[in-house]
Amino acid sequence: MNPNIQATNRTELPEAPLLRVENLKTYYPLRRGTFGRAAGFVRAVDGVSLDVYRGETMGIVGESGCGKSTLGRTILRLEPSREGRIYLGGEEIASYSQRRMRPLRPRMQMIFQDPFASLNPRKTVRDLLAEPPIAHGLADRRSVQSRVGRLLEWVGLPKTALDRYPHEFSGGQRQRIGIARALSLEPELIVCDEPVSALDVSVQAQILNLLKDLQEELKLTCLFIAHGLGAVSYLSSRVAVMYLGKIVEIGPKEDLIGRPLHPYTRLLWNSNPVSDPRLRERDRTLPAGDPPSPANPPPGCRFHPRCPYASRKCREEEPPLAGGRHAVACHYPLD
Amino acid sequence: MNASTGAGGGAAVRPKAITGVAADSSAPESGARTIWRRFARHRLAVAGLIVTALLILTAILAPYLTPHSPYAVTASFSAAPSADHWLGTDPVGRDVLSRLIAASRVSLLVGFSTVALYMTFGTLVGLISGYAGGWLDSAVMRITDMFMAFPFLMVILVVVSALGAGLSTLIWVLALFSWPAVARLVRSSVLSIKRLDYVRAGVALGLGTPRILFGHILPNALGPIIVNATFGVASAIVSEAGLSFLGMGVQPPTASWGNMLTDAQSLTVLTEQPWLWVPAGSMLLVTVLAINFVGDGLRDALDPKQ
């Protein structure tokens, strides 16, 4: 990543970022044969750098398979990184062992995508919410009860929910439980991994509103991962667009939406469904198509096979992410 | 998981986002209740459970139920059933009914303690192996392969003749050869469960490995373990009987259904003195069937796909 960006960012926002990711790479080996030699790698995250400042929400958008969820999980050290550094409040954690990570876990939490898979079906809501503080010695069995009650209040669940099991709740309610669990350790950073995409549309708005209220009340710092623009633009102050494991454009939300510089960003915005047919006039110059495999990314600019403006330079030379607050990785940015 | 039961539905659109979505008031069915309801649908399983319970009761109360001492020798050898000896006497002159009742203790003791022993060990090994993965997992799995490749009966015969036959030898030997199958079963459940988000959530929450293994993974892998344990009891009882029949298991004068059947090795006994082997054989058959029916019922009741 271009060091200038960090420099500019730092001069404009004087404090140090809560989360800094430098050149992070997460590869999955493709194993073949009996002895499982790595025959190649899926480059899920391939050199991502970004800063997230206290109190802000950074949105990450991109198609399925672009590595955005893997990025979130790698930052939380749930996936092993291959290269790169992760700083949480200045402390480099990518090299830490899982044991060494444990005392840091309360500082960063995750809200999972699928509320049906992320809650242990054999535990009551009370146990789900009380276990983390007890395990970290933040509360004992008695004092944790008031904490659990407060969490339920925050996420808008009734006290009667406490002694029920996850399967007795609807998707939206379960996601509230998941949010309460993430808040149970009073984290500084929350990674929201597509927290509403598994929910009914009518419930999505409720959960987004809940997240927004919590964000304001608790001054949370979030990394908000989504594949669509809607949720991200509602909650984020800055947005990063990912394509095949890389950030192709990053900047303040208004700039990215109002004046996208990368052809892929524009494609992504244009593919957002519009309910009113009269508003459907739009730029159709960009082909939809599917992204290439992250196991074998194209040379040069990774977007060139789908890009209508691709030139020879795009096919041969990979563009660096460059620019100030609004940075783009494109040889011929739109404008 | 059955998502439609319980407090579903009510979520829909509410005027304000943070208003709580009340769960419905009717008391939900607990997990154990659902399992019992499903189990009770199987007539045979319920019958099996009743028979098994009676057998356990008999084994516990054995000293009070036997009409004679199982070791007392009388003057009548291989006598046919009579008012005094309801099931006759054996070739040494002991009361068959009393020995039958005393033997239920031995059989159930072997069945349950063998299973308790190897289930505990196998589950522990499977949990750790599956969760740790990597070289540890490979090493443990090769060890289980080795155990499973051994000609089980032959090794038992060798071990028993080396260490001397006896109840505890029998239990240890049976357990020694049964844990690998359990370890593999548990490992395969762990492999699928550890990929689920709630286990990752446990890691993200910074819960310790023992907490994740025993609090989050094990309870969700318990179904197949319980079913396997039930069938294991029946199979340990059969193995005990088989080895005792061959003289390698429980040694006389201690009574076991297996060594009571030893008498049936003679053709005269087989054809003309059925009281010497029919009762022991029938008890074995009934016990194993009953326990297997319970296992079948449990398997269906614990199957989440139903």
CSV table of N, CA and C in Angstrom, one decimal, chain A residues 235-316:
chain,number,residue,atom,x,y,z
A,235,LEU,N,-24.7,2.5,7.7
A,235,LEU,CA,-24.0,2.5,9.0
A,235,LEU,C,-22.6,3.0,8.9
A,236,SER,N,-22.0,3.0,7.7
A,236,SER,CA,-20.5,3.3,7.6
A,236,SER,C,-20.2,4.8,7.4
A,237,SER,N,-19.0,5.2,7.9
A,237,SER,CA,-18.6,6.5,7.6
A,237,SER,C,-17.6,6.4,6.4
A,238,ARG,N,-16.8,5.3,6.4
A,238,ARG,CA,-15.9,5.1,5.3
A,238,ARG,C,-16.2,3.7,4.7
A,239,VAL,N,-15.9,3.5,3.4
A,239,VAL,CA,-16.2,2.3,2.7
A,239,VAL,C,-14.9,1.8,2.0
A,240,ALA,N,-14.7,0.5,2.0
A,240,ALA,CA,-13.6,-0.1,1.2
A,240,ALA,C,-14.3,-1.1,0.3
A,241,VAL,N,-13.9,-1.1,-1.0
A,241,VAL,CA,-14.5,-2.0,-2.0
A,241,VAL,C,-13.4,-3.1,-2.2
A,242,MET,N,-13.8,-4.4,-2.1
A,242,MET,CA,-12.9,-5.4,-2.3
A,242,MET,C,-13.2,-6.2,-3.6
A,243,TYR,N,-12.2,-6.6,-4.3
A,243,TYR,CA,-12.3,-7.4,-5.5
A,243,TYR,C,-11.2,-8.5,-5.5
A,244,LEU,N,-11.6,-9.7,-5.5
A,244,LEU,CA,-10.6,-10.8,-5.6
A,244,LEU,C,-9.5,-10.7,-4.6
A,245,GLY,N,-9.8,-10.4,-3.3
A,245,GLY,CA,-8.8,-10.4,-2.3
A,245,GLY,C,-8.1,-9.1,-2.1
A,246,LYS,N,-8.4,-8.1,-2.9
A,246,LYS,CA,-7.7,-6.8,-2.8
A,246,LYS,C,-8.7,-5.7,-2.6
A,247,ILE,N,-8.2,-4.6,-2.0
A,247,ILE,CA,-9.0,-3.4,-1.9
A,247,ILE,C,-8.8,-2.6,-3.2
A,248,VAL,N,-9.9,-2.3,-3.9
A,248,VAL,CA,-9.7,-1.6,-5.2
A,248,VAL,C,-10.1,-0.1,-5.0
A,249,GLU,N,-10.9,0.2,-4.0
A,249,GLU,CA,-11.2,1.6,-3.8
A,249,GLU,C,-11.5,1.8,-2.3
A,250,ILE,N,-11.1,2.9,-1.7
A,250,ILE,CA,-11.4,3.1,-0.3
A,250,ILE,C,-11.5,4.6,-0.1
A,251,GLY,N,-12.5,5.0,0.7
A,251,GLY,CA,-12.7,6.4,0.9
A,251,GLY,C,-13.9,6.7,1.7
A,252,PRO,N,-14.2,8.0,2.0
A,252,PRO,CA,-15.4,8.4,2.7
A,252,PRO,C,-16.6,7.9,1.9
A,253,LYS,N,-17.6,7.5,2.7
A,253,LYS,CA,-18.8,7.0,2.1
A,253,LYS,C,-19.4,7.9,0.9
A,254,GLU,N,-19.5,9.2,1.2
A,254,GLU,CA,-20.1,10.1,0.3
A,254,GLU,C,-19.4,10.1,-1.0
A,255,ASP,N,-18.0,10.2,-0.9
A,255,ASP,CA,-17.2,10.2,-2.1
A,255,ASP,C,-17.4,8.9,-2.9
A,256,LEU,N,-17.4,7.8,-2.2
A,256,LEU,CA,-17.4,6.5,-3.0
A,256,LEU,C,-18.7,6.4,-3.7
A,257,ILE,N,-19.8,6.8,-3.0
A,257,ILE,CA,-21.1,6.7,-3.6
A,257,ILE,C,-21.4,7.7,-4.7
A,258,GLY,N,-21.0,9.0,-4.3
A,258,GLY,CA,-21.3,10.1,-5.3
A,258,GLY,C,-20.3,10.1,-6.4
A,259,ARG,N,-19.1,9.7,-6.2
A,259,ARG,CA,-18.1,9.8,-7.3
A,259,ARG,C,-17.2,8.6,-7.3
A,260,PRO,N,-17.7,7.4,-7.7
A,260,PRO,CA,-16.8,6.3,-7.7
A,260,PRO,C,-15.7,6.4,-8.7
A,261,LEU,N,-14.5,6.0,-8.3
A,261,LEU,CA,-13.4,6.1,-9.2
A,261,LEU,C,-13.1,4.8,-10.0
A,262,HIS,N,-13.4,3.7,-9.3
A,262,HIS,CA,-13.0,2.4,-9.9
A,262,HIS,C,-14.2,1.9,-10.7
A,263,PRO,N,-14.0,1.4,-11.9
A,263,PRO,CA,-15.1,0.9,-12.7
A,263,PRO,C,-15.9,-0.2,-12.0
A,264,TYR,N,-15.1,-1.0,-11.1
A,264,TYR,CA,-15.8,-2.1,-10.4
A,264,TYR,C,-16.8,-1.5,-9.4
A,265,THR,N,-16.4,-0.4,-8.7
A,265,THR,CA,-17.2,0.2,-7.7
A,265,THR,C,-18.5,0.7,-8.4
A,266,ARG,N,-18.4,1.2,-9.6
A,266,ARG,CA,-19.6,1.7,-10.3
A,266,ARG,C,-20.5,0.5,-10.7
A,267,LEU,N,-19.8,-0.6,-11.1
A,267,LEU,CA,-20.6,-1.8,-11.4
A,267,LEU,C,-21.4,-2.3,-10.2
A,268,LEU,N,-20.7,-2.2,-9.1
A,268,LEU,CA,-21.3,-2.7,-7.8
A,268,LEU,C,-22.5,-1.8,-7.5
A,269,TRP,N,-22.3,-0.5,-7.6
A,269,TRP,CA,-23.4,0.4,-7.2
A,269,TRP,C,-24.6,0.2,-8.2
A,270,ASN,N,-24.3,0.0,-9.5
A,270,ASN,CA,-25.3,-0.1,-10.5
A,270,ASN,C,-26.1,-1.4,-10.3
A,271,SER,N,-25.5,-2.4,-9.7
A,271,SER,CA,-26.2,-3.7,-9.6
A,271,SER,C,-27.1,-3.7,-8.4
A,272,ASN,N,-27.0,-2.6,-7.6
A,272,ASN,CA,-28.0,-2.5,-6.5
A,272,ASN,C,-29.4,-2.4,-7.0
A,273,PRO,N,-30.3,-3.3,-6.6
A,273,PRO,CA,-31.6,-3.2,-7.2
A,273,PRO,C,-32.4,-1.9,-6.8
A,274,VAL,N,-33.1,-1.4,-7.8
A,274,VAL,CA,-33.9,-0.2,-7.6
A,274,VAL,C,-35.4,-0.6,-7.7
A,275,SER,N,-36.2,-0.3,-6.7
A,275,SER,CA,-37.6,-0.7,-6.7
A,275,SER,C,-38.4,0.1,-7.7
A,276,ASP,N,-38.1,1.3,-8.0
A,276,ASP,CA,-38.9,2.1,-8.9
A,276,ASP,C,-38.4,2.0,-10.3
A,277,PRO,N,-39.3,1.5,-11.2
A,277,PRO,CA,-38.8,1.3,-12.6
A,277,PRO,C,-38.4,2.6,-13.3
A,278,ARG,N,-39.0,3.7,-12.9
A,278,ARG,CA,-38.7,4.9,-13.6
A,278,ARG,C,-37.3,5.4,-13.2
A,279,LEU,N,-36.8,4.9,-12.1
A,279,LEU,CA,-35.4,5.3,-11.7
A,279,LEU,C,-34.4,4.4,-12.3
A,280,ARG,N,-34.8,3.4,-13.1
A,280,ARG,CA,-33.9,2.4,-13.5
A,280,ARG,C,-33.0,2.8,-14.7
A,281,GLU,N,-33.0,4.0,-15.1
A,281,GLU,CA,-32.1,4.4,-16.2
A,281,GLU,C,-30.7,4.5,-15.6
A,282,ARG,N,-29.8,3.8,-16.2
A,282,ARG,CA,-28.5,3.8,-15.6
A,282,ARG,C,-27.5,3.3,-16.7
A,283,ASP,N,-26.3,3.5,-16.3
A,283,ASP,CA,-25.1,3.1,-17.1
A,283,ASP,C,-25.1,1.6,-17.3
A,284,ARG,N,-25.3,1.2,-18.5
A,284,ARG,CA,-25.3,-0.3,-18.7
A,284,ARG,C,-24.0,-0.7,-19.5
A,285,THR,N,-23.0,0.2,-19.5
A,285,THR,CA,-21.9,-0.1,-20.3
A,285,THR,C,-21.0,-1.2,-19.7
A,286,LEU,N,-21.2,-1.5,-18.4
A,286,LEU,CA,-20.4,-2.5,-17.7
A,286,LEU,C,-21.0,-3.8,-17.7
A,287,PRO,N,-20.3,-4.8,-18.1
A,287,PRO,CA,-20.9,-6.2,-18.1
A,287,PRO,C,-20.9,-6.7,-16.7
A,288,ALA,N,-21.9,-7.5,-16.4
A,288,ALA,CA,-22.0,-8.1,-15.1
A,288,ALA,C,-20.9,-9.2,-14.9
A,289,GLY,N,-21.2,-10.3,-15.5
A,289,GLY,CA,-20.2,-11.4,-15.5
A,289,GLY,C,-19.8,-11.9,-14.1
A,290,ASP,N,-19.0,-12.9,-14.0
A,290,ASP,CA,-18.5,-13.5,-12.7
A,290,ASP,C,-17.1,-13.2,-12.5
A,291,PRO,N,-16.7,-13.0,-11.3
A,291,PRO,CA,-15.3,-12.8,-11.0
A,291,PRO,C,-14.4,-14.1,-11.3
A,292,PRO,N,-13.2,-13.9,-11.7
A,292,PRO,CA,-12.3,-15.1,-12.0
A,292,PRO,C,-12.0,-15.8,-10.6
A,293,SER,N,-11.4,-17.0,-10.7
A,293,SER,CA,-11.1,-17.7,-9.5
A,293,SER,C,-10.0,-17.1,-8.7
A,294,PRO,N,-10.2,-16.9,-7.4
A,294,PRO,CA,-9.1,-16.4,-6.6
A,294,PRO,C,-7.9,-17.4,-6.5
A,295,ALA,N,-8.0,-18.6,-7.0
A,295,ALA,CA,-6.9,-19.5,-7.0
A,295,ALA,C,-6.0,-19.2,-8.1
A,296,ASN,N,-6.5,-18.5,-9.1
A,296,ASN,CA,-5.7,-18.2,-10.3
A,296,ASN,C,-6.1,-16.8,-10.8
A,297,PRO,N,-5.8,-15.8,-10.1
A,297,PRO,CA,-6.2,-14.4,-10.5
A,297,PRO,C,-5.5,-14.0,-11.8
A,298,PRO,N,-6.2,-13.2,-12.6
A,298,PRO,CA,-5.6,-12.7,-13.8
A,298,PRO,C,-4.4,-11.8,-13.6
A,299,PRO,N,-3.4,-11.8,-14.5
A,299,PRO,CA,-2.3,-10.9,-14.3
A,299,PRO,C,-2.7,-9.5,-14.5
A,300,GLY,N,-1.8,-8.5,-14.1
A,300,GLY,CA,-2.2,-7.1,-14.2
A,300,GLY,C,-3.3,-6.8,-13.3
A,301,CYS,N,-4.1,-5.9,-13.7
A,301,CYS,CA,-5.3,-5.5,-12.9
A,301,CYS,C,-6.2,-6.7,-12.8
A,302,ARG,N,-6.6,-7.0,-11.6
A,302,ARG,CA,-7.5,-8.2,-11.5
A,302,ARG,C,-8.9,-8.0,-12.1
A,303,PHE,N,-9.2,-6.8,-12.3
A,303,PHE,CA,-10.6,-6.6,-12.8
A,303,PHE,C,-10.6,-6.5,-14.4
A,304,HIS,N,-9.4,-6.5,-15.0
A,304,HIS,CA,-9.4,-6.2,-16.4
A,304,HIS,C,-10.2,-7.1,-17.3
A,305,PRO,N,-10.4,-8.5,-17.0
A,305,PRO,CA,-11.2,-9.2,-17.9
A,305,PRO,C,-12.7,-8.8,-18.0
A,306,ARG,N,-13.1,-8.1,-17.0
A,306,ARG,CA,-14.5,-7.6,-16.9
A,306,ARG,C,-14.6,-6.1,-17.2
A,307,CYS,N,-13.5,-5.4,-17.3
A,307,CYS,CA,-13.5,-4.0,-17.4
A,307,CYS,C,-13.6,-3.5,-18.8
A,308,PRO,N,-14.6,-2.6,-19.1
A,308,PRO,CA,-14.8,-2.1,-20.5
A,308,PRO,C,-13.7,-1.2,-20.9
A,309,TYR,N,-12.9,-0.6,-20.0
A,309,TYR,CA,-11.9,0.4,-20.3
A,309,TYR,C,-10.5,-0.2,-20.3
A,310,ALA,N,-10.4,-1.6,-20.2
A,310,ALA,CA,-9.1,-2.2,-20.0
A,310,ALA,C,-8.2,-1.9,-21.2
A,311,SER,N,-7.0,-1.6,-21.0
A,311,SER,CA,-6.0,-1.4,-22.0
A,311,SER,C,-4.9,-2.4,-21.8
A,312,ARG,N,-3.9,-2.3,-22.6
A,312,ARG,CA,-2.8,-3.2,-22.5
A,312,ARG,C,-2.1,-3.1,-21.2
A,313,LYS,N,-1.9,-1.9,-20.7
A,313,LYS,CA,-1.3,-1.6,-19.4
A,313,LYS,C,-2.0,-2.3,-18.3
A,314,CYS,N,-3.4,-2.3,-18.4
A,314,CYS,CA,-4.2,-3.0,-17.4
A,314,CYS,C,-3.9,-4.5,-17.4
A,315,ARG,N,-3.7,-5.1,-18.5
A,315,ARG,CA,-3.5,-6.5,-18.6
A,315,ARG,C,-2.1,-6.9,-18.1
A,316,GLU,N,-1.2,-6.0,-18.1
A,316,GLU,CA,0.2,-6.3,-17.7
A,316,GLU,C,0.7,-5.9,-16.4
